[in-house]
Coordinates of C-alpha atoms in Angstrom, one line a residue:
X1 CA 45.3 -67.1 34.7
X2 CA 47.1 -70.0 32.9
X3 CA 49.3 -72.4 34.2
X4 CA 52.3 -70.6 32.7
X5 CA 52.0 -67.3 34.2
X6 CA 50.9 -69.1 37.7
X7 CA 54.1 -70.5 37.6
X8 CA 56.0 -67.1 36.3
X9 CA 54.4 -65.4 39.5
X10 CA 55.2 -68.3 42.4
X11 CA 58.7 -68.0 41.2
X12 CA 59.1 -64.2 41.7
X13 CA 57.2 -64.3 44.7
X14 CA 59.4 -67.2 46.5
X15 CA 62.5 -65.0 45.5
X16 CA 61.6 -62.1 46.9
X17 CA 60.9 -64.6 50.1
X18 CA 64.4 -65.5 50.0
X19 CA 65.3 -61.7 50.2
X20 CA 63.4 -61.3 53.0
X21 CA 65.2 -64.0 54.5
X22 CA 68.6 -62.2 54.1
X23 CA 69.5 -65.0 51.3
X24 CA 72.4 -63.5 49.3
X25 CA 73.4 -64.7 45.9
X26 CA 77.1 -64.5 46.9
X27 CA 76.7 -66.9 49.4
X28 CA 77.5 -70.5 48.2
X29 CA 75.2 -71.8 50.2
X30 CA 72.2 -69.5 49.2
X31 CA 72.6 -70.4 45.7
X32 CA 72.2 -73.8 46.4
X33 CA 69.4 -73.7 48.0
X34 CA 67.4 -71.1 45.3
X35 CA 68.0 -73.7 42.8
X36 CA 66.6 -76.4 44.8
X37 CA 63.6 -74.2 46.1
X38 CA 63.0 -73.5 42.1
X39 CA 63.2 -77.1 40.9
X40 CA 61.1 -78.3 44.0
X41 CA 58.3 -75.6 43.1
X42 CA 58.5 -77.0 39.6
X43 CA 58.0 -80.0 40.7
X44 CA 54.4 -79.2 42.1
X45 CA 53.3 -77.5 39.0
X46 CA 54.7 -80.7 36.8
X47 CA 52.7 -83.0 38.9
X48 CA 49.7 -85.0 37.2
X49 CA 48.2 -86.6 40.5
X50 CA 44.7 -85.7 40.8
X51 CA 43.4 -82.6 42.6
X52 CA 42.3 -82.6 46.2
X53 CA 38.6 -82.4 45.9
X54 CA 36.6 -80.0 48.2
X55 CA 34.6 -81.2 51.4
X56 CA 36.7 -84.9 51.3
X57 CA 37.2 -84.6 55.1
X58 CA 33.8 -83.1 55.8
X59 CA 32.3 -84.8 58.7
X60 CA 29.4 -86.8 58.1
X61 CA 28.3 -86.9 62.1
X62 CA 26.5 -84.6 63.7
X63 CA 29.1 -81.3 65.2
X64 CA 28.3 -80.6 68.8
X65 CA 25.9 -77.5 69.5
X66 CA 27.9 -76.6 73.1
X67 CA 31.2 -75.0 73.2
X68 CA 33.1 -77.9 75.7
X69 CA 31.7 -80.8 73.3
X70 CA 32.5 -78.8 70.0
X71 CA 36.4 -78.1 71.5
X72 CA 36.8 -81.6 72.4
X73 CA 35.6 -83.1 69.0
X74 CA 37.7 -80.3 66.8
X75 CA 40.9 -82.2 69.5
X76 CA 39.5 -85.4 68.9
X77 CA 40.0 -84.9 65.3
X78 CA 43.4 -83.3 65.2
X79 CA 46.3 -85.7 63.6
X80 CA 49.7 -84.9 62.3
X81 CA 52.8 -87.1 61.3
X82 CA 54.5 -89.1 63.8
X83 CA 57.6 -86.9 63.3
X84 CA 57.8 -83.2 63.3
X85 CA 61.0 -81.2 63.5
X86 CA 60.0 -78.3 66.1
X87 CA 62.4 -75.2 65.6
X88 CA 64.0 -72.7 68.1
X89 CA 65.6 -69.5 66.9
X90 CA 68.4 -67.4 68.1
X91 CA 66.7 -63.7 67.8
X92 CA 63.3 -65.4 69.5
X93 CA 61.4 -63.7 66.8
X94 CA 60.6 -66.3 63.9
X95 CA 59.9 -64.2 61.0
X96 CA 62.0 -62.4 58.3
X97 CA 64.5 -59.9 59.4
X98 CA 63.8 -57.9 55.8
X99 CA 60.5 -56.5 54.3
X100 CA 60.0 -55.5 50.5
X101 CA 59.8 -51.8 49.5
X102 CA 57.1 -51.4 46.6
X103 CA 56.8 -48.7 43.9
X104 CA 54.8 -46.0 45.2
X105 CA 53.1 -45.6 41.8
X106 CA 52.6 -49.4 40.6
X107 CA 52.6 -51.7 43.7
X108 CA 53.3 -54.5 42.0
X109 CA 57.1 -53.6 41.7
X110 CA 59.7 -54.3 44.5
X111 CA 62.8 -51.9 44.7
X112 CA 64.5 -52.6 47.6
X113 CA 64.5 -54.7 50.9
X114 CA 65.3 -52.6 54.3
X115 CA 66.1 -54.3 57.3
X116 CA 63.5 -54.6 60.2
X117 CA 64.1 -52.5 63.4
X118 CA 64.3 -55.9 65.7
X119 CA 67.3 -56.8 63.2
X120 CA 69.4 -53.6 63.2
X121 CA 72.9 -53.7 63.9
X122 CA 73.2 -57.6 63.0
X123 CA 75.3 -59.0 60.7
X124 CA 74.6 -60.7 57.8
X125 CA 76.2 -64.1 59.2
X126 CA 73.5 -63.6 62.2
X127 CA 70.9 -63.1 59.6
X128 CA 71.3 -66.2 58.1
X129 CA 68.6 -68.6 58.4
X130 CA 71.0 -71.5 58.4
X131 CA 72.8 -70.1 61.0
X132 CA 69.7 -68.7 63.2
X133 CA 67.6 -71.7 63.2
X134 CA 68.1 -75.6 64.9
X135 CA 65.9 -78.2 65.0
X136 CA 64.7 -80.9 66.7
X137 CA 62.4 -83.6 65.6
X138 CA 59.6 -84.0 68.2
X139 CA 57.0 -87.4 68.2
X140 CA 53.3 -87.0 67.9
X141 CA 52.9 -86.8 71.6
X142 CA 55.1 -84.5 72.5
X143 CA 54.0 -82.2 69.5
X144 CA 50.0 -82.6 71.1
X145 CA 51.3 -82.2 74.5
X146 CA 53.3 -78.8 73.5
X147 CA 50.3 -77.3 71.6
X148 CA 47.7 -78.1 74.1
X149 CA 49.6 -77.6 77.0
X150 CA 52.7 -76.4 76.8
X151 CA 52.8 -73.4 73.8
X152 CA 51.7 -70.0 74.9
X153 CA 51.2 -69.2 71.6
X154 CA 47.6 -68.0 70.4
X155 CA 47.6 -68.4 66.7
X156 CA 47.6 -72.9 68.0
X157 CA 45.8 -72.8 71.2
X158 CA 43.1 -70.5 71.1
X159 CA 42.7 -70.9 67.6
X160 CA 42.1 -73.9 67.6
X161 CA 39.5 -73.2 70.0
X162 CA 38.0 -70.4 68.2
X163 CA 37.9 -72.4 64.9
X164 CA 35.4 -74.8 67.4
X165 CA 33.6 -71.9 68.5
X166 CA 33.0 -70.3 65.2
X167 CA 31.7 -74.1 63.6
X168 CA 29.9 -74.6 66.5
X169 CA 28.0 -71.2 65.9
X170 CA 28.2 -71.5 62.1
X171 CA 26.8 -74.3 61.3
X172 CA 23.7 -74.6 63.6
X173 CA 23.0 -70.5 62.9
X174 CA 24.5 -69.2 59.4
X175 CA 24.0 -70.2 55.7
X176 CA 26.1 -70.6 52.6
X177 CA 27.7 -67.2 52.4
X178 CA 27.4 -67.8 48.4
X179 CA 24.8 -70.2 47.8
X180 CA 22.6 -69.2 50.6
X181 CA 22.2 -72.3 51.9
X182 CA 22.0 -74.5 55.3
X183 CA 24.7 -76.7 53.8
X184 CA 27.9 -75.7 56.1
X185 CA 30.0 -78.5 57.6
X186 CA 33.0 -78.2 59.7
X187 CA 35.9 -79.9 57.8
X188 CA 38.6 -80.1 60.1
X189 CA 41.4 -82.3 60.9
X190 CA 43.9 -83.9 59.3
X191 CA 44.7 -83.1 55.8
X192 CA 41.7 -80.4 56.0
X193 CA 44.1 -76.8 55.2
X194 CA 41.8 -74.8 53.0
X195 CA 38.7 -75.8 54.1
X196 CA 38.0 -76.2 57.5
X197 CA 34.5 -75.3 56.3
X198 CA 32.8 -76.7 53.8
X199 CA 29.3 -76.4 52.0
X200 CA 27.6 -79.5 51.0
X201 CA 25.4 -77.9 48.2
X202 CA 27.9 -75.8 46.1
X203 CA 30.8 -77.3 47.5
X204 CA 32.5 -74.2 48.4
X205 CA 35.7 -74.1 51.1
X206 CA 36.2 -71.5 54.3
X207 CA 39.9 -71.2 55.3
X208 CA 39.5 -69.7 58.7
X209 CA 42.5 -67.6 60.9
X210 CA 42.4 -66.0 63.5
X211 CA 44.6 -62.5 64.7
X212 CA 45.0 -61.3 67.5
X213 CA 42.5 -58.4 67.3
X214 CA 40.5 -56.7 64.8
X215 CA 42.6 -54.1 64.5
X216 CA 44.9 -56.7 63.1
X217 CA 42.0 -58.6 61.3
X218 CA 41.7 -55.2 59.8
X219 CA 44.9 -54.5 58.7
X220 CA 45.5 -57.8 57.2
X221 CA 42.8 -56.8 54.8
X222 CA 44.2 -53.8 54.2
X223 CA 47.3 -54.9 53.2
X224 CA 46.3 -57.8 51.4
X225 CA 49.0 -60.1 52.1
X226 CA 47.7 -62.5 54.7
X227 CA 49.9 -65.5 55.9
X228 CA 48.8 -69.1 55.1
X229 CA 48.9 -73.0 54.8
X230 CA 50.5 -75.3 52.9
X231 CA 51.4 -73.8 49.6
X232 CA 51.6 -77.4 48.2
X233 CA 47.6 -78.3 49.3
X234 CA 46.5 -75.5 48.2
X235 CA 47.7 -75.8 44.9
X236 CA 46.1 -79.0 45.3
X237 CA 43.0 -78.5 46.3
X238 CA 42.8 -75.2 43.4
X239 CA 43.5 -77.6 40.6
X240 CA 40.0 -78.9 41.1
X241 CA 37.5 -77.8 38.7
X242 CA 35.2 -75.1 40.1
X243 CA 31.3 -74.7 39.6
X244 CA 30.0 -71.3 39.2
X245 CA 28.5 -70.7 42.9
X246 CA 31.6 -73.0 44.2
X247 CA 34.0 -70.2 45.8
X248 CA 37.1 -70.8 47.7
X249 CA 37.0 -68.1 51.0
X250 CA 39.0 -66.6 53.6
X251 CA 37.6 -65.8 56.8
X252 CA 39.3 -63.7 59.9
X253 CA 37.9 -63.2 62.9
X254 CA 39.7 -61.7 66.2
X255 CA 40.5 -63.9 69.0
X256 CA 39.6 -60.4 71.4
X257 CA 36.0 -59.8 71.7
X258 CA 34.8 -56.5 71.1
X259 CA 31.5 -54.4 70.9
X260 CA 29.4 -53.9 68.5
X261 CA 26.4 -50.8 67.3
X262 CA 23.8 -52.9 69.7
X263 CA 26.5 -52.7 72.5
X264 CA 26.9 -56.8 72.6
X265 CA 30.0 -58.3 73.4
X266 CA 31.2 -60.3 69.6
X267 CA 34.1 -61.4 67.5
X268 CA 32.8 -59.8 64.0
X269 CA 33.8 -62.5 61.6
X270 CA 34.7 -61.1 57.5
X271 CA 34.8 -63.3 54.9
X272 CA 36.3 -62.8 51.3
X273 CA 36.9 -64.8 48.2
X274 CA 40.8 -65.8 47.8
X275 CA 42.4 -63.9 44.6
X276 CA 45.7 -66.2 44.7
X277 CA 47.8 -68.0 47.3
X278 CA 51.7 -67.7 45.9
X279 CA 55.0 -69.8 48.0
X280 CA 56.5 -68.3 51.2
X281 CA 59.4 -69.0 53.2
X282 CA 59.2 -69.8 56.9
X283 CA 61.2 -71.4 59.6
X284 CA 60.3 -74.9 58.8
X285 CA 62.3 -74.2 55.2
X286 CA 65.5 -74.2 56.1
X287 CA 65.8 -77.4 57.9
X288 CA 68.7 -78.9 55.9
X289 CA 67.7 -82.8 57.0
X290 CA 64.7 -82.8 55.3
X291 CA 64.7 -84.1 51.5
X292 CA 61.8 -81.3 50.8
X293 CA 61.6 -77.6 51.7
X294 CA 58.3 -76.5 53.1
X295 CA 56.6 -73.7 51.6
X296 CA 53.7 -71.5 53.3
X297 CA 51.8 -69.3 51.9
X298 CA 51.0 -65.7 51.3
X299 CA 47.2 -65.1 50.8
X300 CA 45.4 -62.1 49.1
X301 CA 41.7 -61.5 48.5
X302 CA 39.3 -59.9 45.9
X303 CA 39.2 -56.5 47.4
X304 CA 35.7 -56.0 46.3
X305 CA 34.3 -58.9 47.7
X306 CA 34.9 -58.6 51.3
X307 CA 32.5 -58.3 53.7
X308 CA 30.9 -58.6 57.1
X309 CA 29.4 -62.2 57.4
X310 CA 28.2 -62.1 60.8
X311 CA 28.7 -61.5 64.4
X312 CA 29.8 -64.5 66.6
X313 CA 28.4 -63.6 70.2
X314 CA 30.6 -63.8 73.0
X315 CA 29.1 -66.7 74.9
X316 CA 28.7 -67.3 79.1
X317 CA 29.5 -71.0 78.8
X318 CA 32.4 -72.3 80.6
X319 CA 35.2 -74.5 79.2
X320 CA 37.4 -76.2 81.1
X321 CA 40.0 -76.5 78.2
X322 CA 42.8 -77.7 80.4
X323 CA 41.1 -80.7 81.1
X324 CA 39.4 -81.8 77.9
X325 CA 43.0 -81.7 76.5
X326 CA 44.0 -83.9 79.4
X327 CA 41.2 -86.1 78.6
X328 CA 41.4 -86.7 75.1
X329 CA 45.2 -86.8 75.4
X330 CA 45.2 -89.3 78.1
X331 CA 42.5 -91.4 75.9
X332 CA 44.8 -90.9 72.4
X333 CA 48.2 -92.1 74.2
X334 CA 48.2 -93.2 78.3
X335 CA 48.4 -91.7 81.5
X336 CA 52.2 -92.7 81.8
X337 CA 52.8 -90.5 78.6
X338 CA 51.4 -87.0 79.6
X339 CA 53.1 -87.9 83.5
X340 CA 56.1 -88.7 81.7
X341 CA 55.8 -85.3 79.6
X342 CA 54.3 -83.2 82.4
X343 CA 57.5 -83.7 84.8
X344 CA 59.9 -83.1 81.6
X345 CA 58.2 -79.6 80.8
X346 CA 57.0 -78.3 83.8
X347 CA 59.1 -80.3 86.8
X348 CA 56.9 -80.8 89.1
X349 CA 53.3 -82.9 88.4
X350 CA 51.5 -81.4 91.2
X351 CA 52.7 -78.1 90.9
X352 CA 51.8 -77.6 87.4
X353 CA 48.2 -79.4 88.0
X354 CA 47.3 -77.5 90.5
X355 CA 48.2 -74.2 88.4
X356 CA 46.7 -75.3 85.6
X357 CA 43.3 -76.2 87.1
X358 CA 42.4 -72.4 86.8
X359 CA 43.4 -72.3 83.4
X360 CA 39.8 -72.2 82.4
X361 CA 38.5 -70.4 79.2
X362 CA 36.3 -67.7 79.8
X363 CA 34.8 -66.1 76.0
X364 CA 32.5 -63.6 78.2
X365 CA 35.0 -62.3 80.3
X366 CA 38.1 -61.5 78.5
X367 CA 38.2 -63.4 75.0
X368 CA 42.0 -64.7 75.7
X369 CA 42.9 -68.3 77.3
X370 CA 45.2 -68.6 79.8
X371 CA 47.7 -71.2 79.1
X372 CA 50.7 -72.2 81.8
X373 CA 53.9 -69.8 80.6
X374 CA 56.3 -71.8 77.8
X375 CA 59.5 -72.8 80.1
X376 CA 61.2 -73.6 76.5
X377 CA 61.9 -71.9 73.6
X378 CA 61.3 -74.5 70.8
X379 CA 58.8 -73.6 68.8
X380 CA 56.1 -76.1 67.8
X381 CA 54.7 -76.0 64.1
X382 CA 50.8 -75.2 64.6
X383 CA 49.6 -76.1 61.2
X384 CA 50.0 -79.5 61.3
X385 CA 47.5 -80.4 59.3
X386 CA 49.6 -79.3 56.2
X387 CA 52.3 -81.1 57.3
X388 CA 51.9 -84.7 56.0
X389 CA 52.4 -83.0 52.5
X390 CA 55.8 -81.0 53.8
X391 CA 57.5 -83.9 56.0
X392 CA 59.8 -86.3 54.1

């Protein structure tokens, strides 16, 4: 597909992400922002600066073969801007209050957008993204502090840890899924969307999430419209020229353990090739401070090339997460900073150590982490590794 019609199709996708996010043409407002949205998404296909090339973050020291040691290098690694503008939204939900309606006979074609149950009864004023959504710019410290200790939200705690877990077990265990061989590297950290994996013989990139279950890891497959990264680095990184064995793959795995035929307690991890990545509208967006909009991504596959890669076992090792966050956090910034931090999130010092001391993780036992309860309702951006490319 050429240039042109990759173009043609980003367009019509981020406008049917604007009718998902109750964006109305009559509104003055709206308009406004379409056209800017249009000429910024221009602006990315216009630019000549060279590609992102695969593996450039790939890590050239050893990766730790135990779970605490892999966790606390994959924190060690993490990095973001200095500023980040965390969001918090009036419905609590974060996520459009429309969905599209396709053609039953050519799926391709949208015919109408219905309003989501948790949206019913709303008006359109209340709909508004403009309206629903306030920020607040957070530093780098309080933006590690909130998604290592603060968030209760899965898809940037225990992902993170399950993205350790799964290049721990990947590369000391598992080959090239397309060239076959011992070549994987973890590639995470900053700048690293994409390709948190990365094969030193053919070159080609893993873009690992996580869902909840696999029932969800399922379902994401079958509906072929899986939520991603930075729209902007991808397009990046897929204006490099590929070789014939060099493949750019998605892989989901479920943060719930589950059995498999032999009765062992896994996370069955499936990989397939990415088809396209088009722009997507999320919270970030609308932030009317910053000169850019940020655009995610929506994420489909080849259908005919997914597949089972492997089993990662559930493992009996024990992780103190709470305090190799505290560690490495302590090390990154002071021990001023996360006191100063701990009494403005959770009141009391000793009150929240104490809780959080049990907070261990526990893969054998239940395949979840259990993080101290958010006491606020700002919502912390999780992929900050695409956000150096987003931020002003």
């Amino acid at each position: 597909m050429n240039n042109k019609e990759n173009r043609k199709l980003a367009i019509a996708e981020l406008q049917h992400s604007m009718s998902e996010w109750a964006l109305r043409m009559s509104n003055q407002e709206h308009t406004k922002f379409r056209s800017k949205a249009i000429k910024q998404l221009h602006s990315i296909f216009d630019e000549s600066s060279a590609a992102i090339k695969s593996g450039e973050n790939a890590s050239v020291t050893k990766f730790p073969n135990s779970m605490a040691a892999a966790y606390e290098h994959v924190l060690r690694h993490n990095d973001m801007p200095d500023y980040i503008a965390a969001w918090s939204d009036t419905f609590q939900q974060g996520f459009e209050p429309y969905y599209r309606c396709y053609d039953g006979h050519d799926k391709s074609k949208v015919y109408d957008y219905k309003i989501k149950d948790e949206f019913k009864g709303y008006k359109l004023d209340q709909l508004n993204p403009f309206n629903r959504f306030t920020y607040k710019e957070l530093s780098k410290e309080e933006i590690f502090f909130c998604n290592w200790f603060v968030n209760d939200d899965e898809d940037s705690y225990r992902g993170l840890f399950m993205e350790a877990f799964l290049a721990c077990h990947a590369i000391q265990n598992e080959t090239c899924y397309s060239c076959k061989c011992n070549g994987l590297r973890w590639n995470g950290g900053g700048n690293s969307s994409w390709q948190d994996l990365f094969c030193i013989v053919c070159k080609s990139t893993y873009e690992v999430k996580t869902k909840a279950t696999t029932e969800r890891v399922e379902n994401a497959f079958k509906h072929n419209n899986i939520l991603g990264g930075s729209y902007y680095r991808w397009f990046k990184l897929n204006n490099e020229k590929l070789k014939p064995e060099q493949k750019r793959f998605l892989v989901l795995l479920p943060r719930l353990a589950t059995f498999n035929r032999r009765m062992l307690k896994v996370y069955p991890v499936h990989i397939a090739e990415i088809a396209s990545v088009l722009p997507n509208l999320c919270p970030g967006s609308f932030n009317l401070d910053k000169n850019n909009i940020k655009f995610n991504s929506r994420v489909s596959i080849k259908m005919n090339t997914k597949a089972k890669w492997f089993d990662l076992p559930s493992t009996d090792e024990y992780v103190e997460c709470w305090d190799i966050a505290e560690r490495v956090f302590i090390e990154r910034f002071s021990q001023d900073t996360f006191n100063t931090l701990t009494d403005e999130y959770f009141g009391l010092e000793e009150s929240v150590e104490n809780t959080a001391k049990g907070n261990t993780n526990d893969v054998q036992k239940d395949g979840t982490v259990d993080l101290v309860q958010q006491l606020k309702e700002l919502e912390v951006p999780d992929d900050w590794e695409d956000l150096d490319s987003d931020e002003d």
